[in-house]
Amino acid sequence: LAAKDGMFGKSDPYLRIFRLRGDGDKDKVYESEVIDQNLDPEWKPFELNLVDLCNGDMDAKILIEVWDKDKLSKDDQIGLVVTTTKALSTEKSIQLKDYKEGRDLDPGTLVIEKAQLLPLIRTPTFLDYISGGAEINLTVAVDFTASNGHPTTSSSLHRRSKNPSDLNPYEKVLQRVGEVLIEYDHDGHINALGYGGILKGTRSANHCFSLKGSGEAQVTGLSGLMEAYKESLNSVKLSGPTNFAEVINKAAESARNAGDGNYHVLLIITDGAISDKQKTAKAIVEASQLQMSIIIAGVGSANFAAMEKLDGDDEAVKSLKGSTAMRDIVQFVPFEKFQGDGVALAAEVLHELPDQFLEYMCKNAIKPKNWPFQLPEGDWTAPAVTSRGLDFETEELEDSPFFAFLSVDPGEETTELEEDS
């Protein structure tokens, strides 16, 4: 290092490391001890958290300053360098610069003998995946069985009203749940399906059809979904029975063909007990392996005991052959219980979704996109580290610091970075 205590004196060097902020300011994250009268100092090992240093971004700028301690006056800066954590871990040497431009004095060089950076461990949250680009792809399936009542009657669950603000139970569920889920879907596309109705030109009930009639079931946005539903009431004859298996399999097909960054939610709205229990159980068991969840919203005052069994909170869903769902992917909510409170309805309907989403990501070791951290080992979706419902909170970072060992020879400095395991 360059001498700062006169022609025959030696410096008393110490080291400072700063995190450079986006607003141009800097935060000191480390200051070493002073080595008296030494131009070839070797500092003690020190420990830094990579998040404190550069927020886990190896390319973020950091500042290293070398100073000469002076007991009788202000300390003198020997040299400085703006670099990155990546450079510290890959470069063999880094040249210090003089803080006064135009001077010819060589402050010295940081020579890096060895660098080892181990990944930080962090438990991801639902919002970490969403902010990383994960999308919730929504599929809606509407019940067109005759038990709903003809849309022209005032008692019908599908009743049509001339007053746009007078929504029937199906419209309320579509609007209040749809407006929450669609916020997590970047393109706003929704697959709009129906089941249990007879389409124009046919004689028997169809248990998986597009609300737009023939062809593509995709609509754009909540307004497109509401419009497709209203139009379907003019062309679909109510029939039955109430079968879920086909719409579940249809949604599962979309999930199966999607990439890791997309998660599928099937919202089934129904007014009664299902008729194809065994086929539905089989479909749920198969779908439990995929990146999807099923939300069943019950409208009307029917007996929904069978729906409660599909919601595997107490006992996992099993198929007729004894296969068990790999995870709980079904949430049942009785609309009548919350119809006067739209916020409470949406919260209850989405209560289990974040945990179901995270459980799938955990089982398949899928990280959020551009995630600079390492996932914890084992089941990191245990209740102690996950957040439920709509109030998502970011988890604390686990302690994963790295050590830096620095020693400076005349004109050179040695740095070793190693993370504490």
CSV table of C-alpha atoms in Angstrom, one decimal:
chain,number,residue,atom,x,y,z
A,1,LEU,CA,0.0,0.0,0.0
A,2,ALA,CA,1.0,3.6,-0.4
A,3,ALA,CA,2.6,5.3,2.6
A,4,LYS,CA,0.6,8.2,4.1
A,5,ASP,CA,2.9,9.0,7.1
A,6,GLY,CA,5.7,10.8,5.3
A,7,MET,CA,8.6,9.6,3.2
A,8,PHE,CA,10.0,7.3,5.9
A,9,GLY,CA,6.8,6.5,7.7
A,10,LYS,CA,4.3,3.7,7.2
A,11,SER,CA,0.5,3.8,7.1
A,12,ASP,CA,-1.8,2.4,9.7
A,13,PRO,CA,-4.4,0.9,7.3
A,14,TYR,CA,-7.9,-0.2,7.8
A,15,LEU,CA,-10.7,-1.2,5.4
A,16,ARG,CA,-14.2,0.0,4.8
A,17,ILE,CA,-16.9,-1.7,2.6
A,18,PHE,CA,-20.0,0.1,1.5
A,19,ARG,CA,-23.3,-0.8,-0.2
A,20,LEU,CA,-24.1,1.7,-2.9
A,21,ARG,CA,-27.7,2.7,-3.0
A,22,GLY,CA,-29.8,3.7,-6.0
A,23,ASP,CA,-30.2,7.2,-4.7
A,24,GLY,CA,-26.5,7.8,-4.9
A,25,ASP,CA,-25.9,7.4,-1.2
A,26,LYS,CA,-24.0,4.6,0.5
A,27,ASP,CA,-24.4,2.4,3.6
A,28,LYS,CA,-21.3,1.1,5.5
A,29,VAL,CA,-21.6,-2.6,6.0
A,30,TYR,CA,-18.1,-3.3,7.4
A,31,GLU,CA,-15.0,-1.7,8.9
A,32,SER,CA,-11.9,-3.7,9.7
A,33,GLU,CA,-9.4,-3.2,12.5
A,34,VAL,CA,-6.4,-1.0,12.2
A,35,ILE,CA,-3.0,-2.6,11.4
A,36,ASP,CA,-0.3,-0.3,12.9
A,37,GLN,CA,2.7,0.7,10.8
A,38,ASN,CA,2.2,-1.8,8.0
A,39,LEU,CA,2.1,-1.5,4.3
A,40,ASP,CA,1.6,-5.2,4.0
A,41,PRO,CA,-1.4,-5.7,6.3
A,42,GLU,CA,-3.3,-8.9,6.9
A,43,TRP,CA,-6.7,-8.2,8.4
A,44,LYS,CA,-8.6,-10.7,10.6
A,45,PRO,CA,-11.4,-12.7,9.1
A,46,PHE,CA,-14.7,-11.0,9.0
A,47,GLU,CA,-18.3,-11.9,8.4
A,48,LEU,CA,-20.8,-10.2,6.1
A,49,ASN,CA,-24.3,-11.0,5.0
A,50,LEU,CA,-24.6,-11.0,1.3
A,51,VAL,CA,-28.1,-9.4,1.5
A,52,ASP,CA,-26.6,-6.5,3.5
A,53,LEU,CA,-23.8,-6.1,1.1
A,54,CYS,CA,-25.6,-6.2,-2.3
A,55,ASN,CA,-29.2,-7.5,-1.6
A,56,GLY,CA,-28.2,-10.8,-3.1
A,57,ASP,CA,-27.4,-9.2,-6.5
A,58,MET,CA,-23.8,-10.2,-7.4
A,59,ASP,CA,-23.7,-7.5,-10.1
A,60,ALA,CA,-24.7,-4.6,-7.7
A,61,LYS,CA,-22.0,-2.0,-7.2
A,62,ILE,CA,-20.1,-1.9,-3.9
A,63,LEU,CA,-17.4,0.4,-2.7
A,64,ILE,CA,-14.2,-0.6,-0.9
A,65,GLU,CA,-12.0,2.1,0.7
A,66,VAL,CA,-8.6,1.7,2.4
A,67,TRP,CA,-7.7,4.3,5.0
A,68,ASP,CA,-4.7,5.4,7.0
A,69,LYS,CA,-5.6,5.9,10.7
A,70,ASP,CA,-4.1,9.1,12.1
A,71,LYS,CA,-4.5,9.7,15.9
A,72,LEU,CA,-3.6,13.4,15.7
A,73,SER,CA,-5.5,14.5,12.6
A,74,LYS,CA,-8.1,13.3,10.2
A,75,ASP,CA,-7.6,9.9,8.6
A,76,ASP,CA,-6.1,9.9,5.1
A,77,GLN,CA,-7.7,7.8,2.4
A,78,ILE,CA,-5.1,5.6,0.7
A,79,GLY,CA,-7.3,4.4,-2.1
A,80,LEU,CA,-10.7,3.1,-3.2
A,81,VAL,CA,-12.4,1.0,-5.8
A,82,VAL,CA,-16.0,0.5,-7.0
A,83,THR,CA,-16.5,-3.1,-7.8
A,84,THR,CA,-19.0,-6.0,-7.5
A,85,THR,CA,-19.4,-9.1,-5.4
A,86,LYS,CA,-19.0,-11.1,-8.6
A,87,ALA,CA,-15.7,-9.4,-9.3
A,88,LEU,CA,-14.5,-10.2,-5.8
A,89,SER,CA,-15.3,-13.8,-6.3
A,90,THR,CA,-13.9,-14.2,-9.8
A,91,GLU,CA,-11.1,-11.7,-10.4
A,92,LYS,CA,-7.5,-12.3,-9.4
A,93,SER,CA,-6.7,-8.7,-8.6
A,94,ILE,CA,-8.4,-5.3,-8.3
A,95,GLN,CA,-6.5,-2.1,-8.7
A,96,LEU,CA,-7.2,0.6,-6.1
A,97,LYS,CA,-7.6,4.2,-7.3
A,98,ASP,CA,-6.4,7.4,-5.8
A,99,TYR,CA,-9.4,9.4,-4.5
A,100,LYS,CA,-7.9,12.7,-5.9
A,101,GLU,CA,-8.0,12.7,-9.7
A,102,GLY,CA,-4.8,13.6,-11.6
A,103,ARG,CA,-2.4,12.3,-9.0
A,104,ASP,CA,0.2,9.8,-10.1
A,105,LEU,CA,0.5,7.9,-6.8
A,106,ASP,CA,-0.4,4.2,-7.0
A,107,PRO,CA,-2.5,3.4,-3.9
A,108,GLY,CA,-2.0,-0.3,-4.3
A,109,THR,CA,-3.7,-3.4,-5.6
A,110,LEU,CA,-6.2,-5.9,-4.0
A,111,VAL,CA,-5.0,-9.4,-5.0
A,112,ILE,CA,-7.6,-12.1,-4.5
A,113,GLU,CA,-6.1,-15.5,-3.7
A,114,LYS,CA,-9.4,-17.4,-3.3
A,115,ALA,CA,-13.1,-16.6,-3.3
A,116,GLN,CA,-16.0,-18.9,-2.5
A,117,LEU,CA,-19.6,-17.8,-2.4
A,118,LEU,CA,-22.3,-20.2,-1.2
A,119,PRO,CA,-25.9,-19.4,-1.9
A,120,LEU,CA,-28.2,-17.8,0.6
A,121,ILE,CA,-31.1,-19.8,1.9
A,122,ARG,CA,-34.5,-18.2,2.0
A,123,THR,CA,-38.1,-19.4,2.3
A,124,PRO,CA,-40.1,-17.9,-0.6
A,125,THR,CA,-43.6,-16.5,-0.2
A,126,PHE,CA,-46.5,-16.5,-2.5
A,127,LEU,CA,-45.8,-12.9,-3.5
A,128,ASP,CA,-42.2,-13.8,-4.3
A,129,TYR,CA,-43.4,-16.1,-7.0
A,130,ILE,CA,-46.0,-13.5,-8.3
A,131,SER,CA,-43.4,-10.7,-8.4
A,132,GLY,CA,-41.1,-13.1,-10.2
A,133,GLY,CA,-43.7,-13.5,-13.0
A,134,ALA,CA,-45.8,-16.4,-11.9
A,135,GLU,CA,-49.4,-16.2,-13.1
A,136,ILE,CA,-52.7,-17.5,-11.8
A,137,ASN,CA,-54.6,-18.9,-14.8
A,138,LEU,CA,-58.3,-19.0,-14.0
A,139,THR,CA,-60.9,-21.4,-15.4
A,140,VAL,CA,-64.5,-21.0,-14.4
A,141,ALA,CA,-67.2,-23.7,-14.6
A,142,VAL,CA,-70.9,-22.7,-14.1
A,143,ASP,CA,-73.7,-25.1,-13.1
A,144,PHE,CA,-76.5,-25.3,-15.7
A,145,THR,CA,-78.5,-28.0,-14.0
A,146,ALA,CA,-82.3,-27.6,-13.8
A,147,SER,CA,-82.3,-27.4,-10.0
A,148,ASN,CA,-81.1,-23.8,-10.3
A,149,GLY,CA,-84.5,-22.8,-11.6
A,150,HIS,CA,-85.4,-21.2,-15.0
A,151,PRO,CA,-83.7,-17.9,-15.5
A,152,THR,CA,-87.0,-16.1,-16.2
A,153,THR,CA,-88.3,-16.8,-12.7
A,154,SER,CA,-87.4,-14.5,-9.8
A,155,SER,CA,-86.5,-17.4,-7.5
A,156,SER,CA,-83.9,-18.8,-10.0
A,157,LEU,CA,-80.3,-18.8,-9.0
A,158,HIS,CA,-79.7,-17.8,-12.6
A,159,ARG,CA,-82.3,-15.1,-12.6
A,160,ARG,CA,-82.0,-12.3,-15.2
A,161,SER,CA,-82.6,-8.8,-14.1
A,162,LYS,CA,-83.0,-5.6,-16.1
A,163,ASN,CA,-81.1,-3.8,-13.3
A,164,PRO,CA,-77.3,-4.1,-13.9
A,165,SER,CA,-76.6,-3.8,-10.2
A,166,ASP,CA,-79.0,-6.6,-9.3
A,167,LEU,CA,-76.7,-9.6,-9.6
A,168,ASN,CA,-77.8,-13.2,-9.2
A,169,PRO,CA,-75.7,-15.5,-7.0
A,170,TYR,CA,-73.6,-16.8,-9.9
A,171,GLU,CA,-72.8,-13.3,-11.0
A,172,LYS,CA,-71.8,-12.3,-7.5
A,173,VAL,CA,-69.4,-15.2,-7.2
A,174,LEU,CA,-68.0,-14.6,-10.7
A,175,GLN,CA,-67.4,-10.9,-9.9
A,176,ARG,CA,-66.1,-11.0,-6.4
A,177,VAL,CA,-63.8,-14.0,-6.8
A,178,GLY,CA,-62.8,-13.3,-10.4
A,179,GLU,CA,-61.7,-9.7,-9.7
A,180,VAL,CA,-59.3,-10.9,-7.1
A,181,LEU,CA,-57.8,-13.8,-9.1
A,182,ILE,CA,-57.5,-11.9,-12.3
A,183,GLU,CA,-55.1,-9.5,-10.7
A,184,TYR,CA,-52.5,-12.3,-10.7
A,185,ASP,CA,-53.0,-13.1,-14.4
A,186,HIS,CA,-51.0,-10.8,-16.7
A,187,ASP,CA,-52.9,-11.4,-19.9
A,188,GLY,CA,-56.4,-11.5,-18.2
A,189,HIS,CA,-57.5,-14.5,-20.2
A,190,ILE,CA,-60.1,-16.7,-18.5
A,191,ASN,CA,-61.5,-20.1,-19.7
A,192,ALA,CA,-65.2,-19.9,-19.3
A,193,LEU,CA,-67.0,-23.3,-19.1
A,194,GLY,CA,-70.4,-24.6,-18.3
A,195,TYR,CA,-71.7,-28.1,-17.3
A,196,GLY,CA,-75.0,-29.8,-16.9
A,197,GLY,CA,-76.8,-28.0,-19.7
A,198,ILE,CA,-78.1,-28.8,-23.2
A,199,LEU,CA,-76.6,-26.7,-26.0
A,200,LYS,CA,-78.6,-25.5,-29.0
A,201,GLY,CA,-78.9,-28.2,-31.6
A,202,THR,CA,-78.3,-31.1,-29.2
A,203,ARG,CA,-80.6,-33.3,-27.1
A,204,SER,CA,-78.5,-34.4,-24.2
A,205,ALA,CA,-76.7,-32.7,-21.4
A,206,ASN,CA,-73.1,-31.6,-21.9
A,207,HIS,CA,-70.8,-31.6,-18.9
A,208,CYS,CA,-68.0,-29.5,-20.3
A,209,PHE,CA,-68.8,-26.7,-22.8
A,210,SER,CA,-67.7,-23.2,-23.6
A,211,LEU,CA,-70.0,-20.4,-22.3
A,212,LYS,CA,-69.4,-18.8,-25.7
A,213,GLY,CA,-71.2,-21.7,-27.4
A,214,SER,CA,-69.0,-23.6,-29.9
A,215,GLY,CA,-65.2,-23.3,-30.2
A,216,GLU,CA,-62.8,-21.4,-28.0
A,217,ALA,CA,-63.8,-21.0,-24.3
A,218,GLN,CA,-61.3,-18.2,-23.6
A,219,VAL,CA,-62.6,-14.8,-22.7
A,220,THR,CA,-60.7,-11.6,-21.8
A,221,GLY,CA,-61.1,-10.0,-18.5
A,222,LEU,CA,-63.9,-10.0,-15.9
A,223,SER,CA,-66.2,-8.1,-18.3
A,224,GLY,CA,-65.7,-10.7,-20.9
A,225,LEU,CA,-66.5,-13.5,-18.4
A,226,MET,CA,-69.7,-11.8,-17.2
A,227,GLU,CA,-70.9,-11.1,-20.8
A,228,ALA,CA,-70.2,-14.7,-21.8
A,229,TYR,CA,-72.2,-16.0,-18.8
A,230,LYS,CA,-75.2,-13.7,-19.5
A,231,GLU,CA,-75.2,-14.7,-23.2
A,232,SER,CA,-75.1,-18.4,-22.3
A,233,LEU,CA,-78.4,-18.1,-20.4
A,234,ASN,CA,-80.1,-17.4,-23.8
A,235,SER,CA,-78.7,-20.4,-25.5
A,236,VAL,CA,-78.2,-23.2,-22.9
A,237,LYS,CA,-81.2,-25.2,-21.6
A,238,LEU,CA,-80.9,-26.2,-18.0
A,239,SER,CA,-80.7,-30.0,-17.5
A,240,GLY,CA,-78.5,-32.3,-15.3
A,241,PRO,CA,-77.1,-34.2,-13.5
A,242,THR,CA,-74.3,-32.4,-11.6
A,243,ASN,CA,-71.0,-33.9,-12.8
A,244,PHE,CA,-67.7,-32.3,-12.1
A,245,ALA,CA,-65.2,-34.8,-13.5
A,246,GLU,CA,-65.1,-33.5,-17.1
A,247,VAL,CA,-64.5,-29.8,-16.2
A,248,ILE,CA,-61.8,-30.9,-13.7
A,249,ASN,CA,-60.1,-33.0,-16.4
A,250,LYS,CA,-60.3,-30.1,-18.8
A,251,ALA,CA,-58.6,-27.7,-16.4
A,252,ALA,CA,-56.0,-30.4,-15.5
A,253,GLU,CA,-55.2,-30.7,-19.2
A,254,SER,CA,-54.4,-27.0,-19.4
A,255,ALA,CA,-52.3,-27.2,-16.2
A,256,ARG,CA,-50.4,-30.3,-17.6
A,257,ASN,CA,-49.4,-28.4,-20.7
A,258,ALA,CA,-48.4,-25.2,-18.9
A,259,GLY,CA,-44.9,-24.2,-17.8
A,260,ASP,CA,-43.6,-24.0,-14.2
A,261,GLY,CA,-44.4,-20.3,-14.0
A,262,ASN,CA,-48.1,-20.8,-14.3
A,263,TYR,CA,-50.6,-22.0,-11.7
A,264,HIS,CA,-54.1,-23.0,-12.6
A,265,VAL,CA,-57.2,-22.3,-10.5
A,266,LEU,CA,-60.6,-24.0,-11.4
A,267,LEU,CA,-63.6,-22.2,-9.9
A,268,ILE,CA,-66.6,-24.4,-9.9
A,269,ILE,CA,-69.9,-22.8,-9.0
A,270,THR,CA,-72.7,-25.2,-8.2
A,271,ASP,CA,-76.1,-25.4,-6.5
A,272,GLY,CA,-76.2,-29.0,-5.4
A,273,ALA,CA,-74.6,-32.3,-4.6
A,274,ILE,CA,-72.5,-34.0,-7.3
A,275,SER,CA,-73.7,-37.1,-9.2
A,276,ASP,CA,-70.3,-38.5,-10.4
A,277,LYS,CA,-68.6,-38.8,-7.0
A,278,GLN,CA,-66.2,-41.6,-8.0
A,279,LYS,CA,-65.2,-40.0,-11.2
A,280,THR,CA,-64.7,-36.6,-9.5
A,281,ALA,CA,-62.6,-38.2,-6.8
A,282,LYS,CA,-60.4,-39.8,-9.4
A,283,ALA,CA,-60.1,-36.5,-11.3
A,284,ILE,CA,-59.1,-34.7,-8.1
A,285,VAL,CA,-56.5,-37.4,-7.2
A,286,GLU,CA,-54.9,-37.0,-10.6
A,287,ALA,CA,-55.1,-33.2,-10.6
A,288,SER,CA,-53.3,-33.1,-7.2
A,289,GLN,CA,-50.0,-33.9,-9.0
A,290,LEU,CA,-50.4,-30.8,-11.1
A,291,GLN,CA,-49.9,-27.0,-10.5
A,292,MET,CA,-53.6,-26.4,-9.9
A,293,SER,CA,-56.2,-25.8,-7.2
A,294,ILE,CA,-60.0,-26.2,-7.2
A,295,ILE,CA,-62.3,-23.8,-5.5
A,296,ILE,CA,-66.0,-24.9,-5.2
A,297,ALA,CA,-68.5,-22.2,-4.4
A,298,GLY,CA,-71.9,-23.5,-3.4
A,299,VAL,CA,-74.9,-21.3,-4.2
A,300,GLY,CA,-78.4,-21.8,-2.9
A,301,SER,CA,-79.5,-23.7,0.2
A,302,ALA,CA,-79.0,-27.3,-0.9
A,303,ASN,CA,-77.2,-29.9,1.2
A,304,PHE,CA,-73.5,-29.6,0.4
A,305,ALA,CA,-72.2,-32.4,2.6
A,306,ALA,CA,-70.6,-34.1,-0.3
A,307,MET,CA,-68.7,-31.0,-1.2
A,308,GLU,CA,-67.3,-30.9,2.3
A,309,LYS,CA,-65.8,-34.3,1.8
A,310,LEU,CA,-64.1,-33.2,-1.4
A,311,ASP,CA,-62.4,-30.4,0.6
A,312,GLY,CA,-59.6,-32.6,2.0
A,313,ASP,CA,-58.9,-30.7,5.2
A,314,ASP,CA,-59.8,-33.6,7.5
A,315,GLU,CA,-59.2,-36.5,5.2
A,316,ALA,CA,-57.4,-36.8,1.9
A,317,VAL,CA,-59.5,-37.5,-1.2
A,318,LYS,CA,-59.3,-41.1,-2.4
A,319,SER,CA,-60.2,-42.7,-5.7
A,320,LEU,CA,-62.3,-45.9,-5.9
A,321,LYS,CA,-59.0,-47.8,-6.5
A,322,GLY,CA,-57.6,-46.4,-3.3
A,323,SER,CA,-55.2,-43.8,-4.8
A,324,THR,CA,-54.8,-40.8,-2.5
A,325,ALA,CA,-54.5,-37.2,-3.5
A,326,MET,CA,-50.8,-36.1,-3.1
A,327,ARG,CA,-52.0,-32.8,-1.6
A,328,ASP,CA,-55.2,-31.0,-0.7
A,329,ILE,CA,-56.2,-28.9,-3.7
A,330,VAL,CA,-59.9,-28.4,-3.0
A,331,GLN,CA,-61.5,-25.6,-1.1
A,332,PHE,CA,-65.3,-25.5,-0.6
A,333,VAL,CA,-67.2,-22.3,0.4
A,334,PRO,CA,-71.0,-22.0,0.9
A,335,PHE,CA,-72.0,-18.7,-0.7
A,336,GLU,CA,-75.0,-18.2,1.5
A,337,LYS,CA,-72.8,-17.8,4.5
A,338,PHE,CA,-71.0,-14.8,3.0
A,339,GLN,CA,-73.4,-13.4,0.4
A,340,GLY,CA,-73.8,-10.2,2.4
A,341,ASP,CA,-70.1,-9.6,2.6
A,342,GLY,CA,-68.2,-9.6,-0.6
A,343,VAL,CA,-64.8,-9.1,1.0
A,344,ALA,CA,-65.3,-11.9,3.4
A,345,LEU,CA,-66.5,-14.2,0.6
A,346,ALA,CA,-63.4,-13.5,-1.5
A,347,ALA,CA,-61.1,-14.0,1.5
A,348,GLU,CA,-62.7,-17.3,2.4
A,349,VAL,CA,-62.7,-18.6,-1.2
A,350,LEU,CA,-59.0,-17.8,-1.5
A,351,HIS,CA,-58.1,-18.8,2.0
A,352,GLU,CA,-56.1,-22.0,1.1
A,353,LEU,CA,-54.8,-20.9,-2.3
A,354,PRO,CA,-51.4,-19.5,-1.2
A,355,ASP,CA,-50.5,-22.6,0.8
A,356,GLN,CA,-51.6,-24.9,-2.0
A,357,PHE,CA,-49.5,-22.9,-4.5
A,358,LEU,CA,-46.5,-23.0,-2.2
A,359,GLU,CA,-46.9,-26.7,-1.4
A,360,TYR,CA,-46.7,-27.6,-5.1
A,361,MET,CA,-43.7,-25.4,-5.6
A,362,CYS,CA,-42.0,-27.1,-2.6
A,363,LYS,CA,-42.7,-30.6,-3.7
A,364,ASN,CA,-41.3,-29.9,-7.2
A,365,ALA,CA,-38.4,-27.7,-6.0
A,366,ILE,CA,-39.5,-24.8,-8.2
A,367,LYS,CA,-37.9,-21.4,-7.3
A,368,PRO,CA,-39.4,-18.0,-8.2
A,369,LYS,CA,-38.0,-16.7,-11.5
A,370,ASN,CA,-34.7,-14.8,-11.1
A,371,TRP,CA,-34.5,-16.0,-7.5
A,372,PRO,CA,-30.9,-15.5,-6.3
A,373,PHE,CA,-31.3,-17.7,-3.2
A,374,GLN,CA,-31.3,-21.4,-2.4
A,375,LEU,CA,-34.5,-23.1,-1.3
A,376,PRO,CA,-34.5,-24.6,2.2
A,377,GLU,CA,-34.3,-28.4,2.4
A,378,GLY,CA,-37.3,-30.5,3.3
A,379,ASP,CA,-40.9,-29.2,3.6
A,380,TRP,CA,-40.5,-25.4,3.9
A,381,THR,CA,-44.3,-24.9,3.6
A,382,ALA,CA,-44.9,-26.0,7.2
A,383,PRO,CA,-47.3,-23.6,9.1
A,384,ALA,CA,-44.4,-22.0,10.9
A,385,VAL,CA,-43.0,-20.5,7.7
A,386,THR,CA,-46.0,-19.9,5.5
A,387,SER,CA,-48.7,-17.2,5.5
A,388,ARG,CA,-52.4,-18.1,5.0
A,389,GLY,CA,-55.2,-16.1,3.5
A,390,LEU,CA,-55.0,-12.7,1.9
A,391,ASP,CA,-52.5,-11.1,4.3
A,392,PHE,CA,-49.2,-12.2,2.9
A,393,GLU,CA,-46.0,-11.3,4.8
A,394,THR,CA,-42.4,-11.7,3.6
A,395,GLU,CA,-40.5,-14.2,5.6
A,396,GLU,CA,-37.2,-13.3,7.3
A,397,LEU,CA,-34.0,-14.2,5.6
A,398,GLU,CA,-32.1,-17.1,7.2
A,399,ASP,CA,-28.6,-16.2,8.4
A,400,SER,CA,-26.3,-17.1,5.5
A,401,PRO,CA,-23.3,-14.8,5.8
A,402,PHE,CA,-20.0,-15.1,4.1
A,403,PHE,CA,-16.5,-14.6,5.6
A,404,ALA,CA,-13.9,-12.3,4.0
A,405,PHE,CA,-10.2,-12.8,4.7
A,406,LEU,CA,-8.0,-10.0,3.6
A,407,SER,CA,-4.2,-9.5,3.7
A,408,VAL,CA,-2.3,-6.8,1.9
A,409,ASP,CA,1.3,-6.9,0.6
A,410,PRO,CA,3.2,-3.9,-0.7
A,411,GLY,CA,1.1,-2.9,-3.7
A,412,GLU,CA,-1.3,-5.8,-3.3
A,413,GLU,CA,-4.1,-7.2,-1.1
A,414,THR,CA,-5.5,-10.7,-0.8
A,415,THR,CA,-9.2,-11.4,-0.3
A,416,GLU,CA,-10.9,-14.7,0.4
A,417,LEU,CA,-14.7,-15.0,0.6
A,418,GLU,CA,-16.3,-18.0,2.1
A,419,GLU,CA,-19.8,-18.5,3.4
A,420,ASP,CA,-20.4,-19.8,6.9
A,421,SER,CA,-22.2,-23.1,6.7
